[in-house]
mmCIF file of C-alpha atoms and ligand atoms in Angstrom:
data_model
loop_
_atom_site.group_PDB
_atom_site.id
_atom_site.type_symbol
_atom_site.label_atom_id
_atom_site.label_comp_id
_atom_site.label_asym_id
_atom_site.label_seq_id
_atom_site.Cartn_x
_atom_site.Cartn_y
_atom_site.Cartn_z
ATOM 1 C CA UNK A 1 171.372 64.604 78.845
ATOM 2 C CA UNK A 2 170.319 66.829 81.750
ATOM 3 C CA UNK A 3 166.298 65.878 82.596
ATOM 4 C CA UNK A 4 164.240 69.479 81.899
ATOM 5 C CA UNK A 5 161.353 70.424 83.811
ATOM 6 C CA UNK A 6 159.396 73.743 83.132
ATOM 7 C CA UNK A 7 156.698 75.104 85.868
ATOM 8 C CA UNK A 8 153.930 77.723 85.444
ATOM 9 C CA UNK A 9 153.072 79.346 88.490
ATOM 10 C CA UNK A 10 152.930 82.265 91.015
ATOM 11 C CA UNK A 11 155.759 84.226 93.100
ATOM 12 C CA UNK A 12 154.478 85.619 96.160
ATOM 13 C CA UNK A 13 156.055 87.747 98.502
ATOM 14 C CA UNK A 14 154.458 86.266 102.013
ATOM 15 C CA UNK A 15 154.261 88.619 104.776
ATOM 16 C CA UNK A 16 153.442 86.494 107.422
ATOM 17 C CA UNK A 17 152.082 88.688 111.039
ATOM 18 C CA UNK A 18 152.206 86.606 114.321
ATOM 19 C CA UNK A 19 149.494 88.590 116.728
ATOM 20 C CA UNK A 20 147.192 87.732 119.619
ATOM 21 C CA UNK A 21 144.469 88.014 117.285
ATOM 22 C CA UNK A 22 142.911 89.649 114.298
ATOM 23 C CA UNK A 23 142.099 93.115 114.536
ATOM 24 C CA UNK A 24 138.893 94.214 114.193
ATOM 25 C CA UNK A 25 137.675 96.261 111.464
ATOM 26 C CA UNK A 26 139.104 100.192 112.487
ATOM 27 C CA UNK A 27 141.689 98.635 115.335
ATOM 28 C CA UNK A 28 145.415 98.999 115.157
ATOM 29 C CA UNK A 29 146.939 95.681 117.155
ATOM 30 C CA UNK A 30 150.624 95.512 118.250
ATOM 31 C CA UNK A 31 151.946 92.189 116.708
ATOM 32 C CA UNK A 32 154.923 89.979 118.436
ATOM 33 C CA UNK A 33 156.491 89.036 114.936
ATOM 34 C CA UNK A 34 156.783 89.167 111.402
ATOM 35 C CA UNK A 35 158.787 87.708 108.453
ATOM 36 C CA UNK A 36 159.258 87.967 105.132
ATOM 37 C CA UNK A 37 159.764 85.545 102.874
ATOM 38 C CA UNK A 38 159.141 83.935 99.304
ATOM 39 C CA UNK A 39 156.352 82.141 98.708
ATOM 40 C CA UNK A 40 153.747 81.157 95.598
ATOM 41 C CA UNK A 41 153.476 77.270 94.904
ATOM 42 C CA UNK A 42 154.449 77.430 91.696
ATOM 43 C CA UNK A 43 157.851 79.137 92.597
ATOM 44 C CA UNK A 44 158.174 77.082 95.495
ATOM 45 C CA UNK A 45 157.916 73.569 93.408
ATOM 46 C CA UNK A 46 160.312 75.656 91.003
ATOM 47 C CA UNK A 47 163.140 75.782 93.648
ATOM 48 C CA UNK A 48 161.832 72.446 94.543
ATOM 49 C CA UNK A 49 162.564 70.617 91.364
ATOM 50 C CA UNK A 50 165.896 72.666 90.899
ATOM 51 C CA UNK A 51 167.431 71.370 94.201
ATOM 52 C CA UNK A 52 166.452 68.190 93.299
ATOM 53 C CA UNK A 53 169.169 68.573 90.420
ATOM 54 C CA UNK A 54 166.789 69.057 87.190
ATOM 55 C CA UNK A 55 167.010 71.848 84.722
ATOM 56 C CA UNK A 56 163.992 73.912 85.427
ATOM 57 C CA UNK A 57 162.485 76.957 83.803
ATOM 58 C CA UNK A 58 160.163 79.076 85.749
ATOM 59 C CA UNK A 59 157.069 80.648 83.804
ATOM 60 C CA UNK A 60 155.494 83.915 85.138
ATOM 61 C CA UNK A 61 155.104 87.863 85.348
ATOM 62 C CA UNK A 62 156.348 89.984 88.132
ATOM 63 C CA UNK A 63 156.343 93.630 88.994
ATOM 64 C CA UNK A 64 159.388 95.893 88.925
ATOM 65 C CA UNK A 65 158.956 96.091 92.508
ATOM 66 C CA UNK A 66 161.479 95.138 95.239
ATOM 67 C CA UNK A 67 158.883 91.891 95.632
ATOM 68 C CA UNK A 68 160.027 91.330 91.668
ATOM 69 C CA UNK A 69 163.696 91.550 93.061
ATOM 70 C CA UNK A 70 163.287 89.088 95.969
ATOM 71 C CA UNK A 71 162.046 86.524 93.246
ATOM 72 C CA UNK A 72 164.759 86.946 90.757
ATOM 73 C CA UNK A 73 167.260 86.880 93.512
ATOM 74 C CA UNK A 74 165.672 83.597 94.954
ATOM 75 C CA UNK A 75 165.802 81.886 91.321
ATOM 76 C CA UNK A 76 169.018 82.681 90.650
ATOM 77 C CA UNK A 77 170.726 81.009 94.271
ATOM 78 C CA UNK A 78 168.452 78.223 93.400
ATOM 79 C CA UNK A 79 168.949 77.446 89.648
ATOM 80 C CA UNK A 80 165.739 78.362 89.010
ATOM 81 C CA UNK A 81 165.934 79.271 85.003
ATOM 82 C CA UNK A 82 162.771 82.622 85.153
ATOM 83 C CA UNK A 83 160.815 82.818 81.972
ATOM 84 C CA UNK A 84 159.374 86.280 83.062
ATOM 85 C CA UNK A 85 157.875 89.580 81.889
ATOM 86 C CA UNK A 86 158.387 92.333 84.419
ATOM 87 C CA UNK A 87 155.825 94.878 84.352
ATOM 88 C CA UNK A 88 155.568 98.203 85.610
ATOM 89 C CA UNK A 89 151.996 98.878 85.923
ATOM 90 C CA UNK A 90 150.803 95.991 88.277
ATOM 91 C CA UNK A 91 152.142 94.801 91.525
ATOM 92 C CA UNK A 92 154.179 91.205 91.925
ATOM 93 C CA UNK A 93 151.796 89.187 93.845
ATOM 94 C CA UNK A 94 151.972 88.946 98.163
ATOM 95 C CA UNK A 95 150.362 87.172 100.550
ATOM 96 C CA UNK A 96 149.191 88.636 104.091
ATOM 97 C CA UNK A 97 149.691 85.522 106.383
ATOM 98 C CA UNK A 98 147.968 86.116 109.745
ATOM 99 C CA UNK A 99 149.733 83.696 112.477
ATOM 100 C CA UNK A 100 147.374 83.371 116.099
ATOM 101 C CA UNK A 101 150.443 83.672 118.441
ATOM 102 C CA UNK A 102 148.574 81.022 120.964
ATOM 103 C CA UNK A 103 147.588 78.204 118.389
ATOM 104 C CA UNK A 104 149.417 78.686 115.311
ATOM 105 C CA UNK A 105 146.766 78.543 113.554
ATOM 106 C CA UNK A 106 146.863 80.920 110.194
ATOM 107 C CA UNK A 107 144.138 83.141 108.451
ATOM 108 C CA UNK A 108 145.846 84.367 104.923
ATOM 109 C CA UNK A 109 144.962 86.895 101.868
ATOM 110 C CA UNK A 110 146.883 86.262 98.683
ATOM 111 C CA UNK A 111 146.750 88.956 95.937
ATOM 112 C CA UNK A 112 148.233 87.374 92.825
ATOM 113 C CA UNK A 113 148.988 90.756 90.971
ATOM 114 C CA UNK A 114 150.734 90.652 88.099
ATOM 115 C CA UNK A 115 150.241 86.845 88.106
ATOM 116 C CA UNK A 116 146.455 87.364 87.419
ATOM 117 C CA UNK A 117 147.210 88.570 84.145
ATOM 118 C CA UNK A 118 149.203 85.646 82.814
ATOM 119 C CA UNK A 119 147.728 85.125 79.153
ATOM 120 C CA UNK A 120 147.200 82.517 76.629
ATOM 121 C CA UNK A 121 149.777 84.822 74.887
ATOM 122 C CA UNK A 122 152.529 84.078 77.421
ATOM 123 C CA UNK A 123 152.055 80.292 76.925
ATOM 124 C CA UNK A 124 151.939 80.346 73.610
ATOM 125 C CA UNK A 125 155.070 82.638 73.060
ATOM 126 C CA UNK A 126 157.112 79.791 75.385
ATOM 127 C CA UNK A 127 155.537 77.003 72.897
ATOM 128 C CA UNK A 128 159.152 75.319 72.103
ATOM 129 C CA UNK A 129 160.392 75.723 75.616
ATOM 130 C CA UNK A 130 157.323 73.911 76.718
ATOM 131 C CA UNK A 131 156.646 71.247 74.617
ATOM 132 C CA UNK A 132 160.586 70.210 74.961
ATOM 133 C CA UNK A 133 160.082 69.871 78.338
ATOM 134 C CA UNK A 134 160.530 66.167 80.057
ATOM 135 C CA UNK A 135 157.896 67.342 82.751
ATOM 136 C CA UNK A 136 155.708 70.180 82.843
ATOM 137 C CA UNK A 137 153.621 71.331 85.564
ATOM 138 C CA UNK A 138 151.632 73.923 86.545
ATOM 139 C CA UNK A 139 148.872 74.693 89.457
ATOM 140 C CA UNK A 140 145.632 76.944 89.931
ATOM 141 C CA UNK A 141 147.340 80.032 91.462
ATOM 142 C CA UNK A 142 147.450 81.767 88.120
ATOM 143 C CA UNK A 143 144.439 81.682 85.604
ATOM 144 C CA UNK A 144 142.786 78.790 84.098
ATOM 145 C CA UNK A 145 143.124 79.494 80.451
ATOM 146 C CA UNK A 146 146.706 79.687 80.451
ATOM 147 C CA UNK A 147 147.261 76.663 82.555
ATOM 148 C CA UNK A 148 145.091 74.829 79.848
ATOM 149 C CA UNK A 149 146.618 76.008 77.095
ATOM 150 C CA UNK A 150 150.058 74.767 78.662
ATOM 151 C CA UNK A 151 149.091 71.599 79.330
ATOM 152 C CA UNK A 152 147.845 70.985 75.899
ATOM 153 C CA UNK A 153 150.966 72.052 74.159
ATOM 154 C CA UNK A 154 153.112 70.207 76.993
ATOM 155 C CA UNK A 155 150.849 67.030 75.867
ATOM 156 C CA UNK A 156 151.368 68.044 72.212
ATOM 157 C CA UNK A 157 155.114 67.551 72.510
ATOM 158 C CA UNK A 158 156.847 65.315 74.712
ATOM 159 C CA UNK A 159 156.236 66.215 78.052
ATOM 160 C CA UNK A 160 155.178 63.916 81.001
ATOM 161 C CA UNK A 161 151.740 66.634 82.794
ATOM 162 C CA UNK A 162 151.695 67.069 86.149
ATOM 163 C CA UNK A 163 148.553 69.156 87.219
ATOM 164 C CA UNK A 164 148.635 70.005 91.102
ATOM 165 C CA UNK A 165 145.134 70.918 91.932
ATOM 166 C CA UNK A 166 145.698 73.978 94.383
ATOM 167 C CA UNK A 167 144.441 75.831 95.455
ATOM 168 C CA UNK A 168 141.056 73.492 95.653
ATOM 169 C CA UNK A 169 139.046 73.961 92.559
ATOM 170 C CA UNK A 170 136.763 71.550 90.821
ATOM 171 C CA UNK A 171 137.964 70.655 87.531
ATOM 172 C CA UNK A 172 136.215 69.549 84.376
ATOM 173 C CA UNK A 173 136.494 66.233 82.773
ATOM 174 C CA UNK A 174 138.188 67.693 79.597
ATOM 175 C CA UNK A 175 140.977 69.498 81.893
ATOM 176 C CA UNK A 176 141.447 66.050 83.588
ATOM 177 C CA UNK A 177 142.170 64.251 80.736
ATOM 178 C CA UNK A 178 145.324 66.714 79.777
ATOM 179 C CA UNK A 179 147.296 65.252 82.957
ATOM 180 C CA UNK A 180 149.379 62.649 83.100
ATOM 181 C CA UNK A 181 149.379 63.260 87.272
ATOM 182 C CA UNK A 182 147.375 64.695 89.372
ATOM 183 C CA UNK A 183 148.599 65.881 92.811
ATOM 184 C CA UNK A 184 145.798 66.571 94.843
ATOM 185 C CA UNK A 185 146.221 67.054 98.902
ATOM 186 C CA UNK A 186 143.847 65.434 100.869
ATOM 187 C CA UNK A 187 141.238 68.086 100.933
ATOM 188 C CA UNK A 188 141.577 69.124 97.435
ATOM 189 C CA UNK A 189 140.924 65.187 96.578
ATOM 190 C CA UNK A 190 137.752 65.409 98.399
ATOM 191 C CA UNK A 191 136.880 68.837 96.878
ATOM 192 C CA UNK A 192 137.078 66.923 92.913
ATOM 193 C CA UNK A 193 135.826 63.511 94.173
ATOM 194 C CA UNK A 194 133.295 63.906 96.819
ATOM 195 C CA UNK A 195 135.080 61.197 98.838
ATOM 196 C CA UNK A 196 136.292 61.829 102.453
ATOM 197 C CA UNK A 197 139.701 61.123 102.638
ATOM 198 C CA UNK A 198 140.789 60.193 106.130
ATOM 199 C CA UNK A 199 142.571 56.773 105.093
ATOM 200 C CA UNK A 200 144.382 55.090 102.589
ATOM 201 C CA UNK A 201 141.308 53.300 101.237
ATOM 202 C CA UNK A 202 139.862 56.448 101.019
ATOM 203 C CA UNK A 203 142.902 57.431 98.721
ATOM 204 C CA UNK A 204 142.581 54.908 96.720
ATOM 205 C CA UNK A 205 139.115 55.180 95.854
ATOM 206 C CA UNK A 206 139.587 59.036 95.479
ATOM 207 C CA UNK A 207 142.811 58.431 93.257
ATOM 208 C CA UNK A 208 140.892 55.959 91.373
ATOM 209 C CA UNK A 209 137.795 58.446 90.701
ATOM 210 C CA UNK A 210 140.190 60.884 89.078
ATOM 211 C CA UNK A 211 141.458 58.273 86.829
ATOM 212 C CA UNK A 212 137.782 57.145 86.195
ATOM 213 C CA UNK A 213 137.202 61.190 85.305
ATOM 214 C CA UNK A 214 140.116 61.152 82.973
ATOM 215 C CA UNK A 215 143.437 61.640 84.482
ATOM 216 C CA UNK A 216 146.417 59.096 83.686
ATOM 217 C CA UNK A 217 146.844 58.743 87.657
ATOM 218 C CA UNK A 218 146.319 60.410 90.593
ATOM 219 C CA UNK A 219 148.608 60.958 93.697
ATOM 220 C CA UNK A 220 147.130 61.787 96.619
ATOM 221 C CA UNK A 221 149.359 63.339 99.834
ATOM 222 C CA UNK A 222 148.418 62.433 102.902
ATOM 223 C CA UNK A 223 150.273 64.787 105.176
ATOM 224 C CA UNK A 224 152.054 61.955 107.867
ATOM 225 C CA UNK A 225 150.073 59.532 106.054
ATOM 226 C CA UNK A 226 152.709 59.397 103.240
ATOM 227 C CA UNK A 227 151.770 59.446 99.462
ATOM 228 C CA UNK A 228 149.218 57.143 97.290
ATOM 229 C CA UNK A 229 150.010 56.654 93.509
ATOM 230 C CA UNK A 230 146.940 54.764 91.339
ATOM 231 C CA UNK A 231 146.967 54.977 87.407
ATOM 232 C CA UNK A 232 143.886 52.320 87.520
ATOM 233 C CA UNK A 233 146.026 49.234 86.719
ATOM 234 C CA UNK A 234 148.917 49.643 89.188
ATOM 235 C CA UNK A 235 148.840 51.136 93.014
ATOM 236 C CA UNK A 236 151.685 52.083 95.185
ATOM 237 C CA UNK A 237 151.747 53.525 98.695
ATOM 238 C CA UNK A 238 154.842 55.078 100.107
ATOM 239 C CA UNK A 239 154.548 55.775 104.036
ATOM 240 C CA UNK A 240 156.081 59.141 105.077
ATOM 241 C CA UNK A 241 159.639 59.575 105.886
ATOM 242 C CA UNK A 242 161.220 60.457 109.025
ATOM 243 C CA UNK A 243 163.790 63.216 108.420
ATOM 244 C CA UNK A 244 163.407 64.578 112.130
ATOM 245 C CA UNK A 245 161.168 66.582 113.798
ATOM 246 C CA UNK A 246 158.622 68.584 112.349
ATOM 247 C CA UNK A 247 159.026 72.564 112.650
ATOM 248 C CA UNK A 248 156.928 73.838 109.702
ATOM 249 C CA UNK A 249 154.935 71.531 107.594
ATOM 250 C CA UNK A 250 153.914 74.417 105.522
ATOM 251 C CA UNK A 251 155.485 73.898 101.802
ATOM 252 C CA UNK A 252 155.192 70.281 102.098
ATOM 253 C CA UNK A 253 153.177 69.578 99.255
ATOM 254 C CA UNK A 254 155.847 72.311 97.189
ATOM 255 C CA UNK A 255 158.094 70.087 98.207
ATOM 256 C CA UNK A 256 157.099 67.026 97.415
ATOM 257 C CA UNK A 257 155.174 68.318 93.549
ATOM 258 C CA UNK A 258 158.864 70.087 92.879
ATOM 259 C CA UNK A 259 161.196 66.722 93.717
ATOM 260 C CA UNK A 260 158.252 64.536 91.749
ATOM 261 C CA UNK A 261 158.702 66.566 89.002
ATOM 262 C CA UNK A 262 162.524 65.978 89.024
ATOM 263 C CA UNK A 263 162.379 62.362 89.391
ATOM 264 C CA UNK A 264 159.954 62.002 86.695
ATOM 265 C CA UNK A 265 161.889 63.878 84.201
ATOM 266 C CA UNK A 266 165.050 61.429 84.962
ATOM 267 C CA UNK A 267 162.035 58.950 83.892
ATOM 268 C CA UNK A 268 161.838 56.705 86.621
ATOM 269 C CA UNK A 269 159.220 54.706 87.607
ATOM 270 C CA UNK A 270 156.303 55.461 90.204
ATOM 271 C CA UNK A 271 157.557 54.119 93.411
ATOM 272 C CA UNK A 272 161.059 55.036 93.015
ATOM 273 C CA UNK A 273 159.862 59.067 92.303
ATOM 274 C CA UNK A 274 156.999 58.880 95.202
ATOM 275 C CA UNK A 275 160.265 57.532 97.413
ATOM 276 C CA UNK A 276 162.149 60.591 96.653
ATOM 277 C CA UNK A 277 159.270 63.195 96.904
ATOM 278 C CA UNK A 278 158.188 62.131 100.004
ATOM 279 C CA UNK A 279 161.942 62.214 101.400
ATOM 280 C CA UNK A 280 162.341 66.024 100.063
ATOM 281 C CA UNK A 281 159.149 66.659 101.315
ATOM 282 C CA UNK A 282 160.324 65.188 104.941
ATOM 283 C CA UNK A 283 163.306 67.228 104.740
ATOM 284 C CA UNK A 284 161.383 70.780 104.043
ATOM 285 C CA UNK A 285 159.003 70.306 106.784
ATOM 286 C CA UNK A 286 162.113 69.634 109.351
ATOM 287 C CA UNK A 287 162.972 73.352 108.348
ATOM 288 C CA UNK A 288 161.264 77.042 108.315
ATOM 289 C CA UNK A 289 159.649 78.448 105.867
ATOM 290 C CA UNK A 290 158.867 77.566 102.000
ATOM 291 C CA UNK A 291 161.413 77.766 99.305
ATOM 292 C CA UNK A 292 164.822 78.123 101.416
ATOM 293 C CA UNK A 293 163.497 74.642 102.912
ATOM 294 C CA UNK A 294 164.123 72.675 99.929
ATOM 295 C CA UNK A 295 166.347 69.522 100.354
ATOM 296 C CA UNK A 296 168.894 69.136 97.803
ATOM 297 C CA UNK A 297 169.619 66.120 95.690
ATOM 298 C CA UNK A 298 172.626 64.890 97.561
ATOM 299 C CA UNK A 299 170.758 65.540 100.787
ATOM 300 C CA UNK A 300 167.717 63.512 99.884
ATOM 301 C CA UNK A 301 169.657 60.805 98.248
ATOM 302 C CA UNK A 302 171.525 60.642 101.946
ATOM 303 C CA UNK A 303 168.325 60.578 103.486
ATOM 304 C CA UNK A 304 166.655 57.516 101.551
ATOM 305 C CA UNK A 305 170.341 55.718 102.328
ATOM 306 C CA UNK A 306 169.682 55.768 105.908
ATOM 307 C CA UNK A 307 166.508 54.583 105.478
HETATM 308 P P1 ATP B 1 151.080 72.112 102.588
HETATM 309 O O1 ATP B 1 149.774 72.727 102.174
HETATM 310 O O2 ATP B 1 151.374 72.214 104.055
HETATM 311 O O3 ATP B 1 152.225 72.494 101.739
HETATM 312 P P2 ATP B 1 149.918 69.725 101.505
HETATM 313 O O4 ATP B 1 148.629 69.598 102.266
HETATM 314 O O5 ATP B 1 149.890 70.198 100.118
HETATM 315 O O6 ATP B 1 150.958 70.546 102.376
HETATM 316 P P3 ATP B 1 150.679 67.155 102.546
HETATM 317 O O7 ATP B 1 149.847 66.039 102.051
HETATM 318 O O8 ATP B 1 150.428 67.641 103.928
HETATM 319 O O9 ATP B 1 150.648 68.316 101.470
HETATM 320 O O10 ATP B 1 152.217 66.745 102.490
HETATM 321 C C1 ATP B 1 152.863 66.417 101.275
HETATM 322 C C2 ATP B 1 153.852 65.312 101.514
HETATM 323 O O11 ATP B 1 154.818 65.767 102.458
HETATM 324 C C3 ATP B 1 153.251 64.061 102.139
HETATM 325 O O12 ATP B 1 152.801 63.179 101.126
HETATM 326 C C4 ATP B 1 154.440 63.495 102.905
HETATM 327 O O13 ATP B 1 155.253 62.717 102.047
HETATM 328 C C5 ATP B 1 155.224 64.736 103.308
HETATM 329 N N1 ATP B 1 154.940 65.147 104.698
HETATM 330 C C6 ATP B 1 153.965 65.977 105.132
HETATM 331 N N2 ATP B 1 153.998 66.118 106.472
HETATM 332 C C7 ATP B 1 155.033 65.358 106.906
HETATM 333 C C8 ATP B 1 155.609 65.073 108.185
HETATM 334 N N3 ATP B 1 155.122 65.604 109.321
HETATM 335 N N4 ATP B 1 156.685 64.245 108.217
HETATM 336 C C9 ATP B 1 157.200 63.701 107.104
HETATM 337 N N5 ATP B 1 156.702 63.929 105.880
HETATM 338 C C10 ATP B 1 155.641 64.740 105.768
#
């Protein structure tokens, strides 16, 4: 029996600009670097969860642009299985990533294209594919009424939900109560809860708010912090790993949502999959960029042996 996990979600192609500075509005800058790569969290926890050794099946729309290409070609070194419709008359979605050379620090544009016209349609034309599916999950990059729709037929079959809440929306009661998991980051927990969270207490009582509001459990990443699970009856907290040193934390939370995913379709139990997300997760962000920083199986296994 191979475990099955099946993602909705975005591809987009991230152009990422490293200048002094912005330009202003009617100024051409000269940059010191760019780079192309793929991006989109929903592809990203795609190649994620395939690394990590599960069968997973990739919902979304591209373009027939080269973007459209990149993706396909990125799915297919991964063993990502793409459940797309490639259409001519809208762009595949990319993301202008401005880098400030001095700080790092990153202003960004994305432009879902095609991806904002993911239907209730779509979902319900992958009904069997979904509702077979150990683990389904899906994020906010795309619309809403798809995303709903796909959680309610994963929920109708057999599949375990896993909703990550990004980018930071609030989210009704009724949507809450479709997820098995939700995966919020630290500033998306605060966004649905109103709690701060700087701490692990303030995890917990965020975590335990989302439960209150309907969700089976919550898991909130806390960057370095590490991971807290809390399904209202049982807590765990798993402290981050150290895989090396950090060159590019961005992705981490792809990372970490994608292995989940895995180890929850091979149905193990909370501890054991937050132990093995957070160790992919530690892996991507010792590596650049998004998706071609995904650990493998074998590597995170050899990771949590040293530890
Ligand atoms: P991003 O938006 O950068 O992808 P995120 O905000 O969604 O990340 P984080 O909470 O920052 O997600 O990180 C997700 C998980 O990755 C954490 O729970 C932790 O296990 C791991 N992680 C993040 N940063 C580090 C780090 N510096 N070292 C080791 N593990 C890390």
């Amino acid at each position: 029996y191979v475990s099955k996990v099946v993602i909705l979600g975005v591809f987009l192609a991230d152009a990422a600009f490293r200048a002094e500075r912005l330009p202003r509005l009617g100024e051409t800058l000269h940059g010191s670097g760019f780079a192309l790569g793929p991006g989109g969290k929903g592809s990203n926890q795609a190649v994620a969860a395939a690394r990590a050794g599960a069968k997973t099946h990739f919902i979304t729309r591209l373009g027939t642009d080269n973007f459209g290409d990149m993706a396909v070609d990125l799915w297919r070194r991964a063993g990502v299985e793409p459940v797309i419709e490639r259409h001519a008359e809208h762009p595949t979605g990319a993301a202008f990533i401005f880098i400030e050379a001095h700080s790092g620090n990153n202003a960004i544009i994305i432009s879902p294209g095609v991806a904002e016209t993911i239907s209730v349609a779509d979902i319900e034309a992958q009904q069997a594919l979904i509702s077979g599916a150990d683990v389904f999950v899906t994020q906010f990059e795309q619309p809403l009424p798809p995303a709903r729709r796909a959680l309610e037929i994963a929920r109708e079959g057999k599949a375990l939900t896993i909703l990550n809440p990004a980018p930071a929306t609030d989210i009704s009661n009724d949507l809450l109560a479709l997820c098995d998991i939700v995966t919020p980051n630290e500033t998306e927990a605060e966004l649905l809860t109103g709690v701060k969270v700087v701490s692990i207490a303030d995890a917990q009582q965020a975590a335990m708010a989302l439960v209150a509001r309907g969700a089976g459990a919550a898991i909130i990443t806390l960057g370095e912090k590490g991971a807290l699970y809390n399904n209202g009856a049982e807590s765990v907290h798993v402290s981050a790993v150290n895989a090396g040193a950090a060159v590019d934390t961005t992705g981490a939370g792809d990372a970490f949502n994608g292995a989940l995913a895995a180890a929850l379709a091979r149905k193990w139990p909370a501890e054991r999959a937050l132990r093995y997300a957070s160790a992919a997760a530690a892996i991507s962000v010792t590596r650049h960029g998004t998706a071609p920083a995904m650990a493998s199986d074998a590597e995170i296994n050899a990771l949590l042996e040293r530890q």
